[in-house]
């Protein structure tokens, strides 16, 4: 059995890592990594280096990074990605028994869309989710419709996929794949993290990632100002920021965060990418997470962390009790930070299921044998 892995950014690659490790140990299959999107952008950290550093070979590299963050730039990036993958699938569509695609980004949507006329067997990870504040819903659901196998992160998402495709066949709740990293990755101690990144996590630290709200991009300026005003008041905290992805209007947020870092003499530290091990280590040692990234919703509970989920980007997602929904209001962000940074979350993670990677591989093998 031959499998291709589509990865367009640090976000989906970090989720794939445990599956890639398990695939690497599976003797009766082969897999190729196809990297595109911001993986090949120096502006966004050239994260293809992280894939290579982790010991994986990148078989194919397609340059599809947008030239800017306007609506027309993103639209042209979608068109470019479709064009690049049209030629790619024309050469290699018959090479793979399964092509794995993950998540909901426009880059992934474009790569999958280009493959539809070729009848490619796509297997989708993390379908059935909802993000009402981002256009990702459109992309995610389109990828679902283009796929023949579906691996969801909880029962509610499984039911949603079944509703979308009007079938219960070939839809499997395997849990959140990224949580398998917790048993396979040795996290950095505070001292090791400092040696690796020159960042000291011993002071009380807030871990944050803020992406633009792409449904109403006109709100992003006031949103990031509300966050900035709250953070400027929280002098007792160090803030570690992973900068946003290449979405519409990301520059508004990116530029303000970088200026915020300069204004606070680096009390606010901005980085492009920590890698999976670094990011999870920061999550382990932080006092609180603030932002609007799915990582807070899916993974933070496993570290006993509360999350202030800001604004509407993730609106509609199923969340655990550790996720506190807060509008982009500086006073509320300030007050909730004071409250929830002092306590640990002691509940479970509703997205955890054991042995997710093997569950995915077993279903891929079964579908291959049955010639689905």
mmCIF file of C-alpha atoms in Angstrom:
data_model
loop_
_atom_site.group_PDB
_atom_site.id
_atom_site.type_symbol
_atom_site.label_atom_id
_atom_site.label_comp_id
_atom_site.label_asym_id
_atom_site.label_seq_id
_atom_site.Cartn_x
_atom_site.Cartn_y
_atom_site.Cartn_z
ATOM 1 C CA UNK A 1 0.000 0.000 0.000
ATOM 2 C CA UNK A 2 1.328 3.426 -0.983
ATOM 3 C CA UNK A 3 0.229 6.544 0.868
ATOM 4 C CA UNK A 4 0.811 10.261 0.262
ATOM 5 C CA UNK A 5 0.718 12.836 3.059
ATOM 6 C CA UNK A 6 -0.370 16.364 2.120
ATOM 7 C CA UNK A 7 1.052 19.005 4.483
ATOM 8 C CA UNK A 8 0.778 22.744 3.878
ATOM 9 C CA UNK A 9 1.873 24.373 7.149
ATOM 10 C CA UNK A 10 3.248 23.936 10.656
ATOM 11 C CA UNK A 11 -0.337 23.501 11.865
ATOM 12 C CA UNK A 12 -1.189 20.281 10.062
ATOM 13 C CA UNK A 13 2.361 18.900 10.213
ATOM 14 C CA UNK A 14 2.378 19.045 14.016
ATOM 15 C CA UNK A 15 -0.791 16.953 14.058
ATOM 16 C CA UNK A 16 0.606 14.430 11.568
ATOM 17 C CA UNK A 17 3.822 13.732 13.535
ATOM 18 C CA UNK A 18 2.675 10.685 15.557
ATOM 19 C CA UNK A 19 1.060 9.156 12.471
ATOM 20 C CA UNK A 20 4.252 9.661 10.463
ATOM 21 C CA UNK A 21 6.255 7.937 13.186
ATOM 22 C CA UNK A 22 3.891 4.985 13.193
ATOM 23 C CA UNK A 23 3.847 4.786 9.391
ATOM 24 C CA UNK A 24 7.642 4.786 9.439
ATOM 25 C CA UNK A 25 7.584 1.618 11.552
ATOM 26 C CA UNK A 26 4.930 -0.162 9.462
ATOM 27 C CA UNK A 27 6.622 -2.671 7.170
ATOM 28 C CA UNK A 28 3.885 -3.353 4.623
ATOM 29 C CA UNK A 29 3.343 0.168 3.338
ATOM 30 C CA UNK A 30 5.239 3.111 1.872
ATOM 31 C CA UNK A 31 4.527 6.818 2.279
ATOM 32 C CA UNK A 32 5.640 10.045 0.645
ATOM 33 C CA UNK A 33 5.374 13.536 2.115
ATOM 34 C CA UNK A 34 4.169 16.285 -0.223
ATOM 35 C CA UNK A 35 4.979 19.725 1.229
ATOM 36 C CA UNK A 36 3.548 23.005 -0.056
ATOM 37 C CA UNK A 37 2.102 26.283 1.219
ATOM 38 C CA UNK A 38 3.975 28.121 3.976
ATOM 39 C CA UNK A 39 6.323 25.181 4.543
ATOM 40 C CA UNK A 40 8.388 26.714 1.725
ATOM 41 C CA UNK A 41 8.089 30.340 2.858
ATOM 42 C CA UNK A 42 11.002 31.991 4.672
ATOM 43 C CA UNK A 43 8.621 34.705 5.895
ATOM 44 C CA UNK A 44 6.640 32.065 7.801
ATOM 45 C CA UNK A 45 9.652 30.192 9.153
ATOM 46 C CA UNK A 46 10.458 27.806 6.272
ATOM 47 C CA UNK A 47 9.000 24.971 8.325
ATOM 48 C CA UNK A 48 9.987 22.296 5.842
ATOM 49 C CA UNK A 49 13.238 22.334 7.831
ATOM 50 C CA UNK A 50 11.311 21.038 10.847
ATOM 51 C CA UNK A 51 10.096 18.050 8.828
ATOM 52 C CA UNK A 52 13.666 17.247 7.802
ATOM 53 C CA UNK A 53 14.951 17.830 11.335
ATOM 54 C CA UNK A 54 12.446 15.267 12.585
ATOM 55 C CA UNK A 55 14.039 12.725 10.281
ATOM 56 C CA UNK A 56 11.427 12.541 7.525
ATOM 57 C CA UNK A 57 12.148 12.839 3.827
ATOM 58 C CA UNK A 58 10.084 15.288 1.769
ATOM 59 C CA UNK A 59 9.470 13.596 -1.554
ATOM 60 C CA UNK A 60 7.810 16.508 -3.357
ATOM 61 C CA UNK A 61 7.854 20.276 -2.800
ATOM 62 C CA UNK A 62 5.335 22.583 -4.479
ATOM 63 C CA UNK A 63 5.725 26.346 -4.169
ATOM 64 C CA UNK A 64 2.274 27.814 -3.608
ATOM 65 C CA UNK A 65 2.770 30.524 -0.953
ATOM 66 C CA UNK A 66 0.598 33.651 -1.337
ATOM 67 C CA UNK A 67 2.358 36.928 -2.174
ATOM 68 C CA UNK A 68 0.362 38.869 0.399
ATOM 69 C CA UNK A 69 -2.616 38.682 2.745
ATOM 70 C CA UNK A 70 -5.345 40.511 0.818
ATOM 71 C CA UNK A 71 -8.442 38.702 -0.423
ATOM 72 C CA UNK A 72 -7.088 38.776 -3.968
ATOM 73 C CA UNK A 73 -3.722 37.387 -2.782
ATOM 74 C CA UNK A 74 -5.425 34.451 -1.059
ATOM 75 C CA UNK A 75 -7.692 33.873 -4.060
ATOM 76 C CA UNK A 76 -4.681 33.820 -6.379
ATOM 77 C CA UNK A 77 -2.871 31.448 -3.993
ATOM 78 C CA UNK A 78 -5.829 29.054 -4.183
ATOM 79 C CA UNK A 79 -5.724 29.263 -7.980
ATOM 80 C CA UNK A 80 -1.949 28.747 -8.033
ATOM 81 C CA UNK A 81 -2.196 25.747 -5.714
ATOM 82 C CA UNK A 82 -4.891 24.175 -7.886
ATOM 83 C CA UNK A 83 -2.747 24.774 -10.979
ATOM 84 C CA UNK A 84 0.385 23.298 -9.395
ATOM 85 C CA UNK A 85 -1.457 20.249 -8.121
ATOM 86 C CA UNK A 86 -3.280 19.764 -11.412
ATOM 87 C CA UNK A 87 0.074 19.089 -13.055
ATOM 88 C CA UNK A 88 1.234 17.065 -10.054
ATOM 89 C CA UNK A 89 -1.808 14.780 -9.988
ATOM 90 C CA UNK A 90 -1.580 14.364 -13.749
ATOM 91 C CA UNK A 91 1.815 12.733 -13.176
ATOM 92 C CA UNK A 92 1.294 10.941 -9.891
ATOM 93 C CA UNK A 93 -2.419 10.348 -9.252
ATOM 94 C CA UNK A 94 -2.124 6.618 -9.954
ATOM 95 C CA UNK A 95 0.931 6.230 -7.730
ATOM 96 C CA UNK A 96 -0.956 6.277 -4.418
ATOM 97 C CA UNK A 97 -3.631 4.060 -2.941
ATOM 98 C CA UNK A 98 -4.524 6.731 -0.363
ATOM 99 C CA UNK A 99 -3.774 10.437 -0.037
ATOM 100 C CA UNK A 100 -4.129 11.808 3.490
ATOM 101 C CA UNK A 101 -5.389 15.357 3.903
ATOM 102 C CA UNK A 102 -5.897 17.105 7.223
ATOM 103 C CA UNK A 103 -7.970 19.984 8.469
ATOM 104 C CA UNK A 104 -9.558 22.953 6.838
ATOM 105 C CA UNK A 105 -7.097 25.419 5.360
ATOM 106 C CA UNK A 106 -7.540 26.915 1.895
ATOM 107 C CA UNK A 107 -4.226 25.412 0.739
ATOM 108 C CA UNK A 108 -5.422 21.901 1.594
ATOM 109 C CA UNK A 109 -8.768 22.586 -0.063
ATOM 110 C CA UNK A 110 -6.988 23.640 -3.262
ATOM 111 C CA UNK A 111 -4.700 20.592 -3.340
ATOM 112 C CA UNK A 112 -7.684 18.278 -2.860
ATOM 113 C CA UNK A 113 -9.878 20.138 -5.331
ATOM 114 C CA UNK A 114 -7.245 19.678 -8.032
ATOM 115 C CA UNK A 115 -7.349 15.930 -7.405
ATOM 116 C CA UNK A 116 -11.099 15.429 -7.741
ATOM 117 C CA UNK A 117 -11.129 14.907 -11.551
ATOM 118 C CA UNK A 118 -8.433 12.246 -11.161
ATOM 119 C CA UNK A 119 -10.563 10.118 -8.826
ATOM 120 C CA UNK A 120 -7.955 10.176 -6.062
ATOM 121 C CA UNK A 121 -8.731 8.274 -2.849
ATOM 122 C CA UNK A 122 -8.535 11.023 -0.248
ATOM 123 C CA UNK A 123 -8.728 10.223 3.469
ATOM 124 C CA UNK A 124 -9.682 13.256 5.579
ATOM 125 C CA UNK A 125 -8.587 13.832 9.173
ATOM 126 C CA UNK A 126 -10.477 16.293 11.433
ATOM 127 C CA UNK A 127 -13.671 16.631 9.436
ATOM 128 C CA UNK A 128 -17.032 17.511 10.943
ATOM 129 C CA UNK A 129 -15.788 20.480 12.969
ATOM 130 C CA UNK A 130 -17.145 24.011 12.971
ATOM 131 C CA UNK A 131 -15.470 27.437 12.927
ATOM 132 C CA UNK A 132 -18.078 30.111 12.303
ATOM 133 C CA UNK A 133 -15.615 32.999 12.470
ATOM 134 C CA UNK A 134 -13.463 31.705 9.622
ATOM 135 C CA UNK A 135 -14.068 30.679 6.035
ATOM 136 C CA UNK A 136 -12.473 27.327 6.953
ATOM 137 C CA UNK A 137 -15.941 25.763 7.268
ATOM 138 C CA UNK A 138 -16.329 25.958 3.508
ATOM 139 C CA UNK A 139 -12.927 24.399 2.883
ATOM 140 C CA UNK A 140 -13.303 21.685 5.525
ATOM 141 C CA UNK A 141 -16.713 20.545 4.328
ATOM 142 C CA UNK A 142 -15.561 20.570 0.708
ATOM 143 C CA UNK A 143 -12.616 18.331 1.616
ATOM 144 C CA UNK A 144 -15.056 16.019 3.407
ATOM 145 C CA UNK A 145 -17.193 15.689 0.295
ATOM 146 C CA UNK A 146 -14.107 14.939 -1.808
ATOM 147 C CA UNK A 147 -12.889 12.167 0.525
ATOM 148 C CA UNK A 148 -13.690 8.461 0.753
ATOM 149 C CA UNK A 149 -12.474 7.837 4.316
ATOM 150 C CA UNK A 150 -13.064 10.105 7.295
ATOM 151 C CA UNK A 151 -11.253 10.190 10.652
ATOM 152 C CA UNK A 152 -12.882 12.470 13.224
ATOM 153 C CA UNK A 153 -11.807 13.629 16.669
ATOM 154 C CA UNK A 154 -15.012 12.905 18.625
ATOM 155 C CA UNK A 155 -18.457 11.338 18.250
ATOM 156 C CA UNK A 156 -20.206 14.642 17.576
ATOM 157 C CA UNK A 157 -17.851 15.342 14.676
ATOM 158 C CA UNK A 158 -18.394 11.821 13.377
ATOM 159 C CA UNK A 159 -22.149 12.433 13.357
ATOM 160 C CA UNK A 160 -21.654 15.712 11.529
ATOM 161 C CA UNK A 161 -19.611 14.040 8.764
ATOM 162 C CA UNK A 162 -22.269 11.331 8.428
ATOM 163 C CA UNK A 163 -24.851 14.066 8.047
ATOM 164 C CA UNK A 164 -22.751 15.859 5.416
ATOM 165 C CA UNK A 165 -22.149 12.787 3.251
ATOM 166 C CA UNK A 166 -25.560 11.215 3.980
ATOM 167 C CA UNK A 167 -23.911 7.946 5.005
ATOM 168 C CA UNK A 168 -22.491 6.246 8.090
ATOM 169 C CA UNK A 169 -20.070 4.218 5.987
ATOM 170 C CA UNK A 170 -16.310 4.814 6.225
ATOM 171 C CA UNK A 171 -16.548 7.404 9.029
ATOM 172 C CA UNK A 172 -14.470 6.645 12.127
ATOM 173 C CA UNK A 173 -14.055 8.442 15.443
ATOM 174 C CA UNK A 174 -10.358 7.902 16.207
ATOM 175 C CA UNK A 175 -9.808 10.834 18.580
ATOM 176 C CA UNK A 176 -7.470 13.792 18.078
ATOM 177 C CA UNK A 177 -4.266 12.566 16.462
ATOM 178 C CA UNK A 178 -2.110 15.333 17.945
ATOM 179 C CA UNK A 179 -2.709 14.064 21.493
ATOM 180 C CA UNK A 180 -0.685 10.976 20.650
ATOM 181 C CA UNK A 181 2.352 13.278 20.664
ATOM 182 C CA UNK A 182 2.085 13.352 24.449
ATOM 183 C CA UNK A 183 3.241 9.762 24.769
ATOM 184 C CA UNK A 184 5.785 9.803 21.938
ATOM 185 C CA UNK A 185 7.570 13.138 22.461
ATOM 186 C CA UNK A 186 9.882 13.885 25.373
ATOM 187 C CA UNK A 187 9.067 17.457 26.360
ATOM 188 C CA UNK A 188 11.722 20.033 27.228
ATOM 189 C CA UNK A 189 12.324 21.024 30.813
ATOM 190 C CA UNK A 190 12.400 24.775 31.484
ATOM 191 C CA UNK A 191 16.196 24.662 31.353
ATOM 192 C CA UNK A 192 16.243 22.662 28.101
ATOM 193 C CA UNK A 193 13.691 25.010 26.540
ATOM 194 C CA UNK A 194 15.893 27.980 27.432
ATOM 195 C CA UNK A 195 18.933 26.306 25.879
ATOM 196 C CA UNK A 196 16.992 25.468 22.718
ATOM 197 C CA UNK A 197 15.079 28.734 22.149
ATOM 198 C CA UNK A 198 16.801 31.296 24.431
ATOM 199 C CA UNK A 199 13.446 31.805 26.159
ATOM 200 C CA UNK A 200 13.087 31.405 29.924
ATOM 201 C CA UNK A 201 9.692 29.937 30.879
ATOM 202 C CA UNK A 202 10.305 30.149 34.641
ATOM 203 C CA UNK A 203 8.420 33.486 34.979
ATOM 204 C CA UNK A 204 4.608 33.202 34.750
ATOM 205 C CA UNK A 205 4.032 32.877 31.004
ATOM 206 C CA UNK A 206 1.002 33.218 28.741
ATOM 207 C CA UNK A 207 1.139 31.163 25.532
ATOM 208 C CA UNK A 208 -0.819 32.794 22.733
ATOM 209 C CA UNK A 209 -1.652 32.433 19.072
ATOM 210 C CA UNK A 210 -4.086 34.829 17.410
ATOM 211 C CA UNK A 211 -5.252 34.235 13.865
ATOM 212 C CA UNK A 212 -7.410 36.655 11.868
ATOM 213 C CA UNK A 213 -11.155 36.221 11.712
ATOM 214 C CA UNK A 214 -11.552 35.711 7.976
ATOM 215 C CA UNK A 215 -15.356 35.957 7.850
ATOM 216 C CA UNK A 216 -15.212 39.572 9.114
ATOM 217 C CA UNK A 217 -11.637 40.719 8.417
ATOM 218 C CA UNK A 218 -12.649 44.330 9.053
ATOM 219 C CA UNK A 219 -12.747 43.469 12.792
ATOM 220 C CA UNK A 220 -9.167 42.257 13.030
ATOM 221 C CA UNK A 221 -7.636 45.667 13.726
ATOM 222 C CA UNK A 222 -9.880 46.374 16.716
ATOM 223 C CA UNK A 223 -9.550 42.777 17.901
ATOM 224 C CA UNK A 224 -5.777 42.862 18.089
ATOM 225 C CA UNK A 225 -5.865 46.282 19.756
ATOM 226 C CA UNK A 226 -8.186 44.923 22.464
ATOM 227 C CA UNK A 227 -5.791 42.049 23.076
ATOM 228 C CA UNK A 228 -2.798 44.411 23.087
ATOM 229 C CA UNK A 229 -4.395 46.759 25.613
ATOM 230 C CA UNK A 230 -5.072 43.846 27.975
ATOM 231 C CA UNK A 231 -1.555 42.440 27.636
ATOM 232 C CA UNK A 232 0.033 45.836 28.284
ATOM 233 C CA UNK A 233 -1.734 45.864 31.669
ATOM 234 C CA UNK A 234 -0.648 42.331 32.591
ATOM 235 C CA UNK A 235 2.875 43.306 33.577
ATOM 236 C CA UNK A 236 3.364 40.299 35.833
ATOM 237 C CA UNK A 237 3.259 37.935 32.840
ATOM 238 C CA UNK A 238 5.684 37.110 30.092
ATOM 239 C CA UNK A 239 3.847 36.420 26.819
ATOM 240 C CA UNK A 240 5.099 33.885 24.274
ATOM 241 C CA UNK A 241 3.448 34.428 20.880
ATOM 242 C CA UNK A 242 3.466 32.097 17.899
ATOM 243 C CA UNK A 243 2.697 34.337 14.931
ATOM 244 C CA UNK A 244 -0.353 33.732 12.716
ATOM 245 C CA UNK A 245 -0.594 31.667 9.545
ATOM 246 C CA UNK A 246 -0.907 33.062 6.014
ATOM 247 C CA UNK A 247 -4.622 33.887 6.207
ATOM 248 C CA UNK A 248 -6.484 36.912 4.886
ATOM 249 C CA UNK A 249 -5.479 40.044 6.867
ATOM 250 C CA UNK A 250 -2.824 38.215 8.888
ATOM 251 C CA UNK A 251 -0.432 41.187 8.504
ATOM 252 C CA UNK A 252 -2.636 43.410 10.686
ATOM 253 C CA UNK A 253 -2.210 40.989 13.585
ATOM 254 C CA UNK A 254 1.372 40.009 12.827
ATOM 255 C CA UNK A 255 2.604 43.608 12.608
ATOM 256 C CA UNK A 256 0.837 44.675 15.815
ATOM 257 C CA UNK A 257 2.268 41.739 17.761
ATOM 258 C CA UNK A 258 5.779 42.507 16.564
ATOM 259 C CA UNK A 259 5.378 46.164 17.573
ATOM 260 C CA UNK A 260 3.975 45.043 20.912
ATOM 261 C CA UNK A 261 7.117 43.030 21.492
ATOM 262 C CA UNK A 262 9.273 46.105 20.876
ATOM 263 C CA UNK A 263 7.078 48.280 23.100
ATOM 264 C CA UNK A 264 7.494 45.903 26.061
ATOM 265 C CA UNK A 265 11.250 45.318 25.780
ATOM 266 C CA UNK A 266 10.593 41.715 24.748
ATOM 267 C CA UNK A 267 8.317 40.878 27.676
ATOM 268 C CA UNK A 268 6.197 39.771 24.749
ATOM 269 C CA UNK A 269 8.255 37.330 22.662
ATOM 270 C CA UNK A 270 7.213 36.547 19.087
ATOM 271 C CA UNK A 271 8.321 33.398 17.263
ATOM 272 C CA UNK A 272 7.368 31.886 13.910
ATOM 273 C CA UNK A 273 7.530 28.257 14.929
ATOM 274 C CA UNK A 274 8.521 26.220 17.981
ATOM 275 C CA UNK A 275 8.041 22.819 16.372
ATOM 276 C CA UNK A 276 5.778 20.219 17.936
ATOM 277 C CA UNK A 277 8.104 19.419 20.829
ATOM 278 C CA UNK A 278 8.753 23.067 21.588
ATOM 279 C CA UNK A 279 5.107 24.104 21.362
ATOM 280 C CA UNK A 280 3.881 21.326 23.622
ATOM 281 C CA UNK A 281 6.690 22.066 26.075
ATOM 282 C CA UNK A 282 5.617 25.710 26.192
ATOM 283 C CA UNK A 283 2.038 24.551 26.764
ATOM 284 C CA UNK A 284 3.184 22.374 29.656
ATOM 285 C CA UNK A 285 5.090 25.171 31.408
ATOM 286 C CA UNK A 286 2.759 28.124 30.731
ATOM 287 C CA UNK A 287 0.270 29.511 33.237
ATOM 288 C CA UNK A 288 -2.515 30.003 30.700
ATOM 289 C CA UNK A 289 -3.277 29.973 26.985
ATOM 290 C CA UNK A 290 -4.953 32.911 25.243
ATOM 291 C CA UNK A 291 -5.922 33.150 21.579
ATOM 292 C CA UNK A 292 -8.187 31.649 18.950
ATOM 293 C CA UNK A 293 -6.324 28.568 17.778
ATOM 294 C CA UNK A 294 -7.661 25.025 17.707
ATOM 295 C CA UNK A 295 -4.616 23.870 19.692
ATOM 296 C CA UNK A 296 -6.042 25.422 22.815
ATOM 297 C CA UNK A 297 -9.356 23.695 22.322
ATOM 298 C CA UNK A 298 -7.992 20.262 21.425
ATOM 299 C CA UNK A 299 -4.747 19.886 23.348
ATOM 300 C CA UNK A 300 -4.596 22.220 26.359
ATOM 301 C CA UNK A 301 -6.851 20.061 28.551
ATOM 302 C CA UNK A 302 -4.258 17.274 28.481
ATOM 303 C CA UNK A 303 -1.815 19.683 30.164
ATOM 304 C CA UNK A 304 -4.281 20.845 32.814
ATOM 305 C CA UNK A 305 -4.459 24.328 31.286
ATOM 306 C CA UNK A 306 -7.310 26.752 30.983
ATOM 307 C CA UNK A 307 -7.727 28.570 27.669
ATOM 308 C CA UNK A 308 -9.234 31.963 26.966
ATOM 309 C CA UNK A 309 -10.728 31.459 23.507
ATOM 310 C CA UNK A 310 -11.029 34.934 22.027
ATOM 311 C CA UNK A 311 -13.674 36.146 19.627
ATOM 312 C CA UNK A 312 -15.568 34.230 16.960
ATOM 313 C CA UNK A 313 -12.929 32.408 14.873
ATOM 314 C CA UNK A 314 -13.553 29.102 16.671
ATOM 315 C CA UNK A 315 -17.235 29.771 17.331
ATOM 316 C CA UNK A 316 -19.280 26.601 16.989
ATOM 317 C CA UNK A 317 -16.488 24.199 17.969
ATOM 318 C CA UNK A 318 -17.163 21.539 20.570
ATOM 319 C CA UNK A 319 -15.071 22.462 23.609
ATOM 320 C CA UNK A 320 -14.113 21.044 26.981
ATOM 321 C CA UNK A 321 -14.783 22.773 30.284
ATOM 322 C CA UNK A 322 -11.262 24.227 30.301
ATOM 323 C CA UNK A 323 -12.133 26.555 27.403
ATOM 324 C CA UNK A 324 -13.442 29.946 28.511
ATOM 325 C CA UNK A 325 -15.047 31.964 25.714
ATOM 326 C CA UNK A 326 -14.169 35.643 25.893
ATOM 327 C CA UNK A 327 -14.917 38.438 23.399
ATOM 328 C CA UNK A 328 -12.155 40.702 22.133
ATOM 329 C CA UNK A 329 -12.722 43.092 25.026
ATOM 330 C CA UNK A 330 -9.605 44.297 26.822
ATOM 331 C CA UNK A 331 -11.178 44.518 30.292
ATOM 332 C CA UNK A 332 -12.673 41.014 30.083
ATOM 333 C CA UNK A 333 -9.431 39.542 28.750
ATOM 334 C CA UNK A 334 -7.567 41.184 31.628
ATOM 335 C CA UNK A 335 -9.978 40.001 34.329
ATOM 336 C CA UNK A 336 -10.283 36.424 33.040
ATOM 337 C CA UNK A 337 -6.505 36.152 32.750
ATOM 338 C CA UNK A 338 -6.110 37.092 36.399
ATOM 339 C CA UNK A 339 -8.738 34.513 37.386
ATOM 340 C CA UNK A 340 -7.779 31.491 35.309
ATOM 341 C CA UNK A 341 -3.995 31.845 35.418
ATOM 342 C CA UNK A 342 -4.147 30.956 39.109
ATOM 343 C CA UNK A 343 -5.878 27.579 38.767
ATOM 344 C CA UNK A 344 -5.261 24.277 37.023
ATOM 345 C CA UNK A 345 -7.835 22.398 35.007
ATOM 346 C CA UNK A 346 -8.447 18.955 36.513
ATOM 347 C CA UNK A 347 -10.928 17.498 34.046
ATOM 348 C CA UNK A 348 -10.456 15.106 31.136
ATOM 349 C CA UNK A 349 -9.807 15.762 27.461
ATOM 350 C CA UNK A 350 -12.921 14.835 25.467
ATOM 351 C CA UNK A 351 -10.834 14.432 22.269
ATOM 352 C CA UNK A 352 -8.509 11.756 23.627
ATOM 353 C CA UNK A 353 -8.652 8.167 22.431
ATOM 354 C CA UNK A 354 -5.746 5.725 22.725
ATOM 355 C CA UNK A 355 -3.746 4.521 19.725
ATOM 356 C CA UNK A 356 -5.154 6.930 17.145
ATOM 357 C CA UNK A 357 -2.372 6.342 14.594
ATOM 358 C CA UNK A 358 -2.865 2.587 14.491
ATOM 359 C CA UNK A 359 -6.634 3.037 14.258
ATOM 360 C CA UNK A 360 -6.154 5.195 11.152
ATOM 361 C CA UNK A 361 -3.643 2.797 9.584
ATOM 362 C CA UNK A 362 -5.850 -0.232 10.259
ATOM 363 C CA UNK A 363 -8.826 1.388 8.545
ATOM 364 C CA UNK A 364 -6.662 2.425 5.580
ATOM 365 C CA UNK A 365 -5.469 -1.173 5.232
ATOM 366 C CA UNK A 366 -8.976 -2.553 5.546
ATOM 367 C CA UNK A 367 -10.302 -0.165 2.913
ATOM 368 C CA UNK A 368 -7.351 -1.049 0.651
ATOM 369 C CA UNK A 369 -8.091 -4.776 0.970
ATOM 370 C CA UNK A 370 -11.766 -4.213 0.275
ATOM 371 C CA UNK A 371 -10.901 -1.963 -2.688
ATOM 372 C CA UNK A 372 -13.091 0.884 -1.483
#
